[in-house]
CSV table of C-alpha atoms and ligand atoms in Angstrom, one decimal:
chain,number,residue,atom,x,y,z
A,7,MET,CA,0.0,0.0,0.0
A,8,ILE,CA,1.5,3.3,-1.0
A,9,ASN,CA,0.4,6.2,1.3
A,10,THR,CA,1.7,9.4,2.8
A,11,LYS,CA,4.0,7.4,5.1
A,12,THR,CA,5.7,5.6,2.2
A,13,LYS,CA,9.5,6.4,2.2
A,14,LEU,CA,10.9,6.9,-1.2
A,15,LEU,CA,14.2,5.7,-2.6
A,16,GLY,CA,15.5,5.8,-6.1
A,17,LEU,CA,18.2,5.1,-8.7
A,18,LEU,CA,19.7,8.1,-10.4
A,19,GLY,CA,21.4,7.4,-13.8
A,20,ASN,CA,20.9,7.3,-17.5
A,21,PRO,CA,20.0,4.9,-19.2
A,22,LEU,CA,18.3,2.7,-16.6
A,23,GLU,CA,16.3,0.2,-18.6
A,24,HIS,CA,18.7,-2.7,-17.9
A,25,SER,CA,19.0,-2.1,-14.1
A,26,PHE,CA,17.8,-4.9,-11.8
A,27,SER,CA,17.9,-2.6,-8.7
A,28,PRO,CA,14.3,-1.2,-8.8
A,29,VAL,CA,12.8,-4.7,-9.0
A,30,MET,CA,15.2,-6.2,-6.5
A,31,HIS,CA,14.4,-3.6,-3.9
A,32,ASN,CA,10.6,-3.3,-4.5
A,33,GLU,CA,9.9,-7.0,-4.6
A,34,ALA,CA,11.9,-7.6,-1.4
A,35,TYR,CA,10.1,-4.7,0.4
A,36,LYS,CA,6.7,-6.0,-0.8
A,37,LYS,CA,7.4,-9.5,0.5
A,38,ASN,CA,8.3,-8.0,4.0
A,39,ASN,CA,5.4,-5.5,4.1
A,40,MET,CA,8.0,-2.7,4.3
A,41,ASN,CA,6.6,0.7,3.4
A,42,TYR,CA,9.3,1.8,0.9
A,43,LEU,CA,9.1,2.5,-2.8
A,44,TYR,CA,12.2,2.4,-5.0
A,45,LEU,CA,11.9,4.4,-8.3
A,46,PRO,CA,14.1,4.5,-11.4
A,47,ILE,CA,15.0,8.2,-11.9
A,48,GLU,CA,16.4,8.7,-15.4
A,49,VAL,CA,17.9,12.2,-15.6
A,50,GLU,CA,19.7,14.2,-18.2
A,51,GLU,CA,23.0,15.6,-17.0
A,52,GLY,CA,21.9,19.2,-17.1
A,53,ASN,CA,19.0,18.5,-14.8
A,54,ILE,CA,20.7,16.7,-11.9
A,55,GLU,CA,20.8,19.8,-9.6
A,56,GLU,CA,17.1,20.6,-10.1
A,57,VAL,CA,16.1,17.0,-9.6
A,58,LEU,CA,18.1,16.8,-6.3
A,59,ASN,CA,16.6,20.0,-5.1
A,60,GLY,CA,13.1,18.6,-5.7
A,61,ILE,CA,13.9,15.3,-4.1
A,62,LYS,CA,15.1,17.0,-0.9
A,63,HIS,CA,11.5,18.4,-0.4
A,64,MET,CA,9.8,15.0,-0.9
A,65,ASN,CA,9.6,11.8,1.1
A,66,PHE,CA,12.9,10.6,-0.2
A,67,ILE,CA,15.4,9.1,2.3
A,68,GLY,CA,18.0,8.0,-0.2
A,69,LEU,CA,19.3,7.3,-3.7
A,70,ASN,CA,21.5,4.9,-5.5
A,71,VAL,CA,23.6,6.5,-8.2
A,72,THR,CA,24.8,4.7,-11.3
A,73,ILE,CA,26.5,5.3,-14.7
A,74,PRO,CA,27.3,8.0,-15.8
A,75,TYR,CA,26.8,10.1,-12.6
A,76,LYS,CA,28.9,8.3,-9.8
A,77,ILE,CA,31.6,11.1,-10.0
A,78,LYS,CA,29.4,14.0,-11.1
A,79,ILE,CA,27.0,13.6,-8.2
A,80,MET,CA,29.8,14.5,-5.8
A,81,GLU,CA,29.5,18.2,-6.8
A,82,TYR,CA,26.0,18.4,-5.3
A,83,LEU,CA,26.5,16.7,-2.0
A,84,ASP,CA,26.7,18.3,1.5
A,85,GLU,CA,29.0,15.6,3.0
A,86,ILE,CA,31.0,12.7,1.7
A,87,ASP,CA,31.9,9.6,3.7
A,88,PRO,CA,35.7,9.2,4.0
A,89,LEU,CA,35.8,5.8,2.1
A,90,ALA,CA,33.7,7.3,-0.8
A,91,GLU,CA,36.1,10.3,-0.8
A,92,LYS,CA,39.1,8.0,-1.1
A,93,ILE,CA,37.4,6.0,-3.9
A,94,GLY,CA,36.5,9.2,-5.6
A,95,SER,CA,32.9,8.2,-6.5
A,96,VAL,CA,29.5,7.8,-4.9
A,97,ASN,CA,26.9,5.1,-5.5
A,98,THR,CA,24.7,5.8,-2.5
A,99,VAL,CA,23.2,9.1,-1.1
A,100,LYS,CA,21.5,9.4,2.2
A,101,ILE,CA,19.0,12.3,2.6
A,102,LYS,CA,18.6,13.5,6.1
A,103,ASN,CA,17.3,16.9,7.3
A,104,LYS,CA,17.4,18.1,3.6
A,105,LYS,CA,21.2,17.3,3.5
A,106,LEU,CA,22.7,14.9,0.9
A,107,ILE,CA,25.4,12.6,2.2
A,108,GLY,CA,27.4,10.4,-0.2
A,109,TYR,CA,28.7,6.9,0.3
A,110,ASN,CA,30.2,4.1,-1.9
A,111,THR,CA,29.0,0.6,-1.2
A,112,ASP,CA,30.4,-1.2,-4.3
A,113,GLY,CA,33.6,-2.5,-2.7
A,114,ILE,CA,31.8,-3.2,0.6
A,115,GLY,CA,29.2,-5.2,-1.4
A,116,LEU,CA,31.9,-7.4,-2.9
A,117,LEU,CA,33.7,-7.8,0.5
A,118,LYS,CA,30.4,-8.7,2.3
A,119,SER,CA,29.7,-11.4,-0.4
A,120,LEU,CA,33.2,-12.8,0.1
A,121,GLU,CA,32.8,-12.8,3.9
A,122,LYS,CA,29.3,-14.4,3.8
A,123,ASP,CA,29.6,-16.9,1.0
A,124,SER,CA,33.3,-17.9,1.3
A,125,LYS,CA,34.1,-17.0,5.0
A,126,VAL,CA,36.9,-14.8,3.7
A,127,LYS,CA,38.8,-12.7,6.4
A,128,VAL,CA,40.2,-9.7,4.5
A,129,ARG,CA,43.2,-9.3,6.8
A,130,GLU,CA,44.4,-12.8,6.2
A,131,ASN,CA,44.4,-12.7,2.4
A,132,ARG,CA,46.5,-11.6,-0.6
A,133,PHE,CA,44.4,-10.3,-3.5
A,134,LEU,CA,45.0,-10.2,-7.2
A,135,ILE,CA,42.6,-7.7,-8.9
A,136,LEU,CA,42.2,-8.0,-12.6
A,137,GLY,CA,41.3,-4.6,-14.1
A,138,ALA,CA,41.9,-1.0,-13.0
A,139,GLY,CA,38.6,0.7,-14.0
A,140,GLY,CA,35.8,2.1,-11.8
A,141,ALA,CA,34.8,-1.2,-10.1
A,142,SER,CA,38.5,-2.1,-9.4
A,143,ARG,CA,38.9,1.3,-7.8
A,144,SER,CA,36.1,0.8,-5.3
A,145,ILE,CA,37.2,-2.8,-4.5
A,146,ALA,CA,40.9,-2.0,-4.2
A,147,MET,CA,40.4,1.0,-2.0
A,148,THR,CA,37.8,-0.9,0.2
A,149,LEU,CA,40.0,-4.0,0.6
A,150,ALA,CA,43.0,-1.8,1.6
A,151,ASP,CA,40.8,0.2,4.0
A,152,LYS,CA,39.7,-3.0,5.7
A,153,GLY,CA,43.3,-4.2,6.1
A,154,ALA,CA,44.0,-6.6,3.2
A,155,LYS,CA,47.4,-8.3,3.7
A,156,ASN,CA,48.4,-7.6,0.1
A,157,ILE,CA,46.8,-6.4,-3.2
A,158,VAL,CA,48.2,-6.6,-6.7
A,159,ILE,CA,46.3,-4.8,-9.5
A,160,ALA,CA,46.8,-6.3,-13.0
A,161,ASN,CA,45.7,-4.3,-16.0
A,162,ARG,CA,46.1,-4.2,-19.8
A,163,THR,CA,46.9,-0.5,-19.6
A,164,ILE,CA,49.7,-0.6,-17.1
A,165,ASN,CA,49.7,3.1,-16.3
A,166,LYS,CA,46.1,2.9,-15.0
A,167,ALA,CA,47.2,0.0,-12.7
A,168,LYS,CA,50.2,2.0,-11.5
A,169,SER,CA,48.3,5.2,-10.7
A,170,LEU,CA,45.5,3.3,-8.9
A,171,SER,CA,48.0,1.3,-6.9
A,172,GLU,CA,49.9,4.5,-5.9
A,173,GLU,CA,46.6,6.1,-4.9
A,174,VAL,CA,45.6,3.2,-2.7
A,175,ASN,CA,49.0,3.3,-1.0
A,176,ASP,CA,48.8,7.1,-0.5
A,177,LYS,CA,45.2,7.2,0.8
A,178,SER,CA,44.9,3.9,2.6
A,179,LYS,CA,47.1,1.0,3.8
A,180,LYS,CA,50.5,0.6,2.0
A,181,CYS,CA,49.7,-2.8,0.7
A,182,CYS,CA,49.3,-2.4,-3.1
A,183,ASN,CA,51.4,-3.2,-6.1
A,184,TYR,CA,50.7,-3.4,-9.9
A,185,ILE,CA,51.6,-5.6,-12.9
A,186,ASP,CA,50.8,-5.9,-16.6
A,187,ILE,CA,47.8,-8.3,-17.0
A,188,ASN,CA,50.1,-10.6,-19.1
A,189,ASP,CA,52.5,-11.1,-16.2
A,190,ILE,CA,50.2,-12.8,-13.7
A,191,GLU,CA,52.5,-15.8,-13.6
A,192,ASN,CA,55.0,-13.8,-11.5
A,193,VAL,CA,52.5,-13.2,-8.7
A,194,ILE,CA,50.1,-16.1,-8.8
A,195,LYS,CA,52.0,-18.1,-6.2
A,196,GLU,CA,51.6,-15.3,-3.7
A,197,THR,CA,47.9,-14.9,-4.3
A,198,ASP,CA,44.9,-16.3,-2.3
A,199,ILE,CA,42.0,-14.6,-4.0
A,200,ILE,CA,41.6,-13.5,-7.6
A,201,ILE,CA,38.9,-10.9,-8.4
A,202,ASN,CA,38.0,-10.2,-12.0
A,203,THR,CA,36.8,-6.6,-12.5
A,204,THR,CA,37.5,-6.4,-16.3
A,205,SER,CA,34.6,-6.7,-18.6
A,206,LEU,CA,36.2,-9.7,-20.3
A,207,GLY,CA,33.8,-12.6,-20.4
A,208,MET,CA,30.7,-10.5,-20.1
A,209,TYR,CA,27.7,-11.2,-22.5
A,210,PRO,CA,27.7,-11.3,-25.5
A,211,LYS,CA,31.5,-12.1,-25.7
A,212,ILE,CA,31.2,-15.0,-23.2
A,213,GLU,CA,34.2,-16.9,-24.7
A,214,ASN,CA,36.6,-14.3,-23.4
A,215,CYS,CA,38.7,-14.9,-20.3
A,216,PRO,CA,40.9,-12.3,-18.6
A,217,MET,CA,43.7,-14.7,-17.6
A,218,ASP,CA,45.5,-18.0,-18.3
A,219,THR,CA,43.5,-20.4,-16.1
A,220,GLY,CA,46.3,-22.9,-16.3
A,221,LEU,CA,47.9,-20.8,-13.6
A,222,LEU,CA,45.1,-21.6,-11.1
A,223,ASN,CA,45.1,-24.3,-8.4
A,224,LYS,CA,42.6,-25.6,-5.8
A,225,ASN,CA,43.8,-23.2,-3.2
A,226,HIS,CA,42.7,-20.1,-5.1
A,227,LEU,CA,39.3,-18.5,-4.6
A,228,VAL,CA,38.2,-16.9,-7.9
A,229,SER,CA,35.6,-14.2,-7.8
A,230,ASP,CA,34.2,-12.7,-11.0
A,231,ILE,CA,32.1,-9.5,-10.5
A,232,ILE,CA,30.3,-10.2,-13.9
A,233,TYR,CA,26.8,-11.6,-13.4
A,234,ASN,CA,25.8,-12.0,-17.1
A,235,PRO,CA,26.5,-14.8,-17.7
A,236,ILE,CA,26.1,-16.2,-14.2
A,237,LYS,CA,29.2,-18.4,-14.7
A,238,THR,CA,31.8,-16.8,-16.9
A,239,LYS,CA,34.5,-18.7,-18.8
A,240,LEU,CA,36.9,-17.7,-16.0
A,241,LEU,CA,34.7,-19.3,-13.4
A,242,ILE,CA,34.0,-22.4,-15.5
A,243,GLU,CA,37.7,-23.1,-16.0
A,244,ALA,CA,38.6,-22.2,-12.4
A,245,GLU,CA,36.0,-24.7,-11.1
A,246,LYS,CA,37.5,-27.4,-13.3
A,247,LYS,CA,40.8,-26.6,-11.5
A,248,GLY,CA,39.2,-27.2,-8.1
A,249,CYS,CA,39.0,-23.5,-7.1
A,250,LYS,CA,36.2,-22.1,-5.0
A,251,ILE,CA,34.3,-19.7,-7.2
A,252,GLN,CA,31.9,-16.7,-6.8
A,253,ASN,CA,29.9,-14.8,-9.4
A,254,GLY,CA,28.9,-11.1,-9.4
A,255,LEU,CA,25.4,-11.6,-8.0
A,256,GLY,CA,26.7,-11.4,-4.4
A,257,MET,CA,28.3,-8.0,-5.0
A,258,LEU,CA,25.1,-6.7,-6.8
A,259,VAL,CA,22.8,-7.8,-3.9
A,260,ASN,CA,25.1,-6.7,-1.1
A,261,GLN,CA,25.9,-3.3,-2.5
A,262,GLY,CA,22.1,-2.7,-2.4
A,263,ALA,CA,21.7,-4.2,1.0
A,264,GLU,CA,24.5,-2.0,2.4
A,265,ALA,CA,22.9,1.0,0.9
A,266,PHE,CA,19.6,0.1,2.5
A,267,LYS,CA,21.4,-0.1,5.9
A,268,ILE,CA,22.8,3.4,5.4
A,269,TRP,CA,19.4,4.8,4.4
A,270,THR,CA,17.3,3.2,7.1
A,271,GLU,CA,19.8,2.1,9.8
A,272,GLU,CA,18.0,-1.3,9.6
A,273,GLU,CA,19.1,-4.6,8.1
A,274,ALA,CA,18.0,-5.2,4.5
A,275,PRO,CA,15.9,-8.2,3.5
A,276,VAL,CA,19.0,-9.7,1.8
A,277,LYS,CA,17.6,-13.2,1.3
A,278,ASP,CA,14.6,-11.9,-0.5
A,279,MET,CA,16.7,-9.5,-2.6
A,280,GLU,CA,18.9,-12.5,-3.6
A,281,GLU,CA,15.9,-14.6,-4.5
A,282,VAL,CA,14.4,-11.8,-6.7
A,283,ILE,CA,17.7,-11.4,-8.5
A,284,ASN,CA,18.2,-15.1,-9.0
A,285,ASN,CA,14.7,-15.4,-10.5
A,286,LEU,CA,15.3,-12.4,-12.8
A,287,ILE,CA,18.5,-13.8,-14.1
A,288,LEU,CA,17.0,-17.2,-14.7
A,289,LYS,CA,14.3,-15.5,-16.8
A,290,GLU,CA,16.8,-13.5,-18.9
B,26,LIG,P1,35.5,0.2,-16.6
B,26,LIG,O1,35.7,1.3,-15.7
B,26,LIG,O2,35.2,0.4,-18.0
B,26,LIG,O3,36.8,-0.8,-16.6
B,26,LIG,C1,37.0,-1.9,-17.4
B,26,LIG,C2,38.3,-2.7,-17.2
B,26,LIG,O4,38.3,-3.8,-18.0
B,26,LIG,C3,39.6,-1.9,-17.4
B,26,LIG,O5,40.5,-2.3,-16.5
B,26,LIG,C4,39.9,-2.3,-18.8
B,26,LIG,O6,41.3,-2.3,-19.1
B,26,LIG,C5,39.5,-3.8,-18.8
B,26,LIG,N1,39.3,-4.3,-20.1
B,26,LIG,C6,38.3,-4.0,-21.0
B,26,LIG,N2,38.4,-4.7,-22.1
B,26,LIG,C7,39.6,-5.4,-22.0
B,26,LIG,C8,40.3,-6.2,-22.9
B,26,LIG,N3,39.8,-6.5,-24.2
B,26,LIG,N4,41.4,-6.8,-22.5
B,26,LIG,C9,41.9,-6.5,-21.2
B,26,LIG,N5,41.3,-5.7,-20.4
B,26,LIG,C10,40.2,-5.2,-20.8
B,26,LIG,O7,34.3,-0.8,-16.1
B,26,LIG,P2,33.8,-1.0,-14.6
B,26,LIG,O8,32.7,-0.1,-14.3
B,26,LIG,O9,34.9,-1.1,-13.7
B,26,LIG,O10,33.1,-2.5,-14.8
B,26,LIG,C11,33.8,-3.6,-15.1
B,26,LIG,C12,32.9,-4.9,-15.1
B,26,LIG,O11,32.4,-5.0,-13.7
B,26,LIG,C13,31.7,-4.9,-16.0
B,26,LIG,O12,31.6,-6.1,-16.5
B,26,LIG,C14,30.6,-4.6,-15.1
B,26,LIG,O13,29.3,-5.1,-15.5
B,26,LIG,C15,31.0,-5.3,-13.8
B,26,LIG,N6,30.4,-4.7,-12.6
B,26,LIG,C16,29.7,-5.5,-11.7
B,26,LIG,C17,29.2,-5.0,-10.6
B,26,LIG,C18,28.4,-6.0,-9.6
B,26,LIG,O14,27.6,-5.5,-8.8
B,26,LIG,N7,28.5,-7.3,-9.7
B,26,LIG,C19,29.3,-3.7,-10.2
B,26,LIG,C20,30.1,-2.9,-11.1
B,26,LIG,C21,30.6,-3.4,-12.3
B,26,LIG,P3,42.0,-1.0,-19.7
B,26,LIG,O15,42.2,0.0,-18.5
B,26,LIG,O16,43.3,-1.5,-20.3
B,26,LIG,O17,41.1,-0.4,-20.7
């Protein structure tokens, strides 16, 4: 039932037609009789400020932010959480007393899924992150912030890996290094967890794989943040090698659940969010 007490949430971005977030949130709220409504808010860049001003005067308690506004939104915020500041982008906004406060839950979303599904303790592990784009940035900065033992960033464009690695070391724990993505062999023996953040293997080019899977062994945990397909070539091959594997659905669900916690200071209905997403993906 939507009424005057309904708390509004939304996803700000453009385009939004392929986003799973509105359905994931709304279905889970409905199942739990929670009086929240999550709206897709597709906005042209020139209108962001006006939209945010309007939202402040409505029943909105928060927003998610997606492509292409994760950096742009920062210009309009009253406060930015220290981790989001280090990452340099915002995917979650809390609205309180007409103030906009920015957070980034992308890296935390991945970390929560590793902790919950594979009992990973970040401080005890050495991470190899494939890719140095936006997702890699959130993940590397979050892992360093939470005390990762060691992080190596491997990328095709080595300069991007270098500058991200230097930034992680400057702003957070000095635990980060970088390599060319073709030189993984040199670091794989000192790696516990491999996280693919490149788009290699994503639909429709599902035959692509970001690394030589012959280098993997059963002691590696391989996490691919891609969720379409649900099992990428990297994960299929890693599983054959006896590795524990995780796909990107956990990150997707947990970044949303962490955002909900920030907006409401309550736990999110994570199990239902997961179920909705699984059903949606099966239908695709
Ligand atoms: P991005 O900023 O564009 O970064 C893309 C990365 O992939 C870069 O490191 C790029 O390397 C690398 N790459 C692209 N094509 C390559 C190729 N042919 N060979 C080698 N490396 C290549 O993208 P992003 O926003 O970080 O997103 C990356 C992936 O994560 C996407 O598949 C996205 O769907 C997924 N994702 C999932 C979640 C989730 O919730 N599960 C959240 C965010 C993103 P260069 O620097 O050399 O170009």
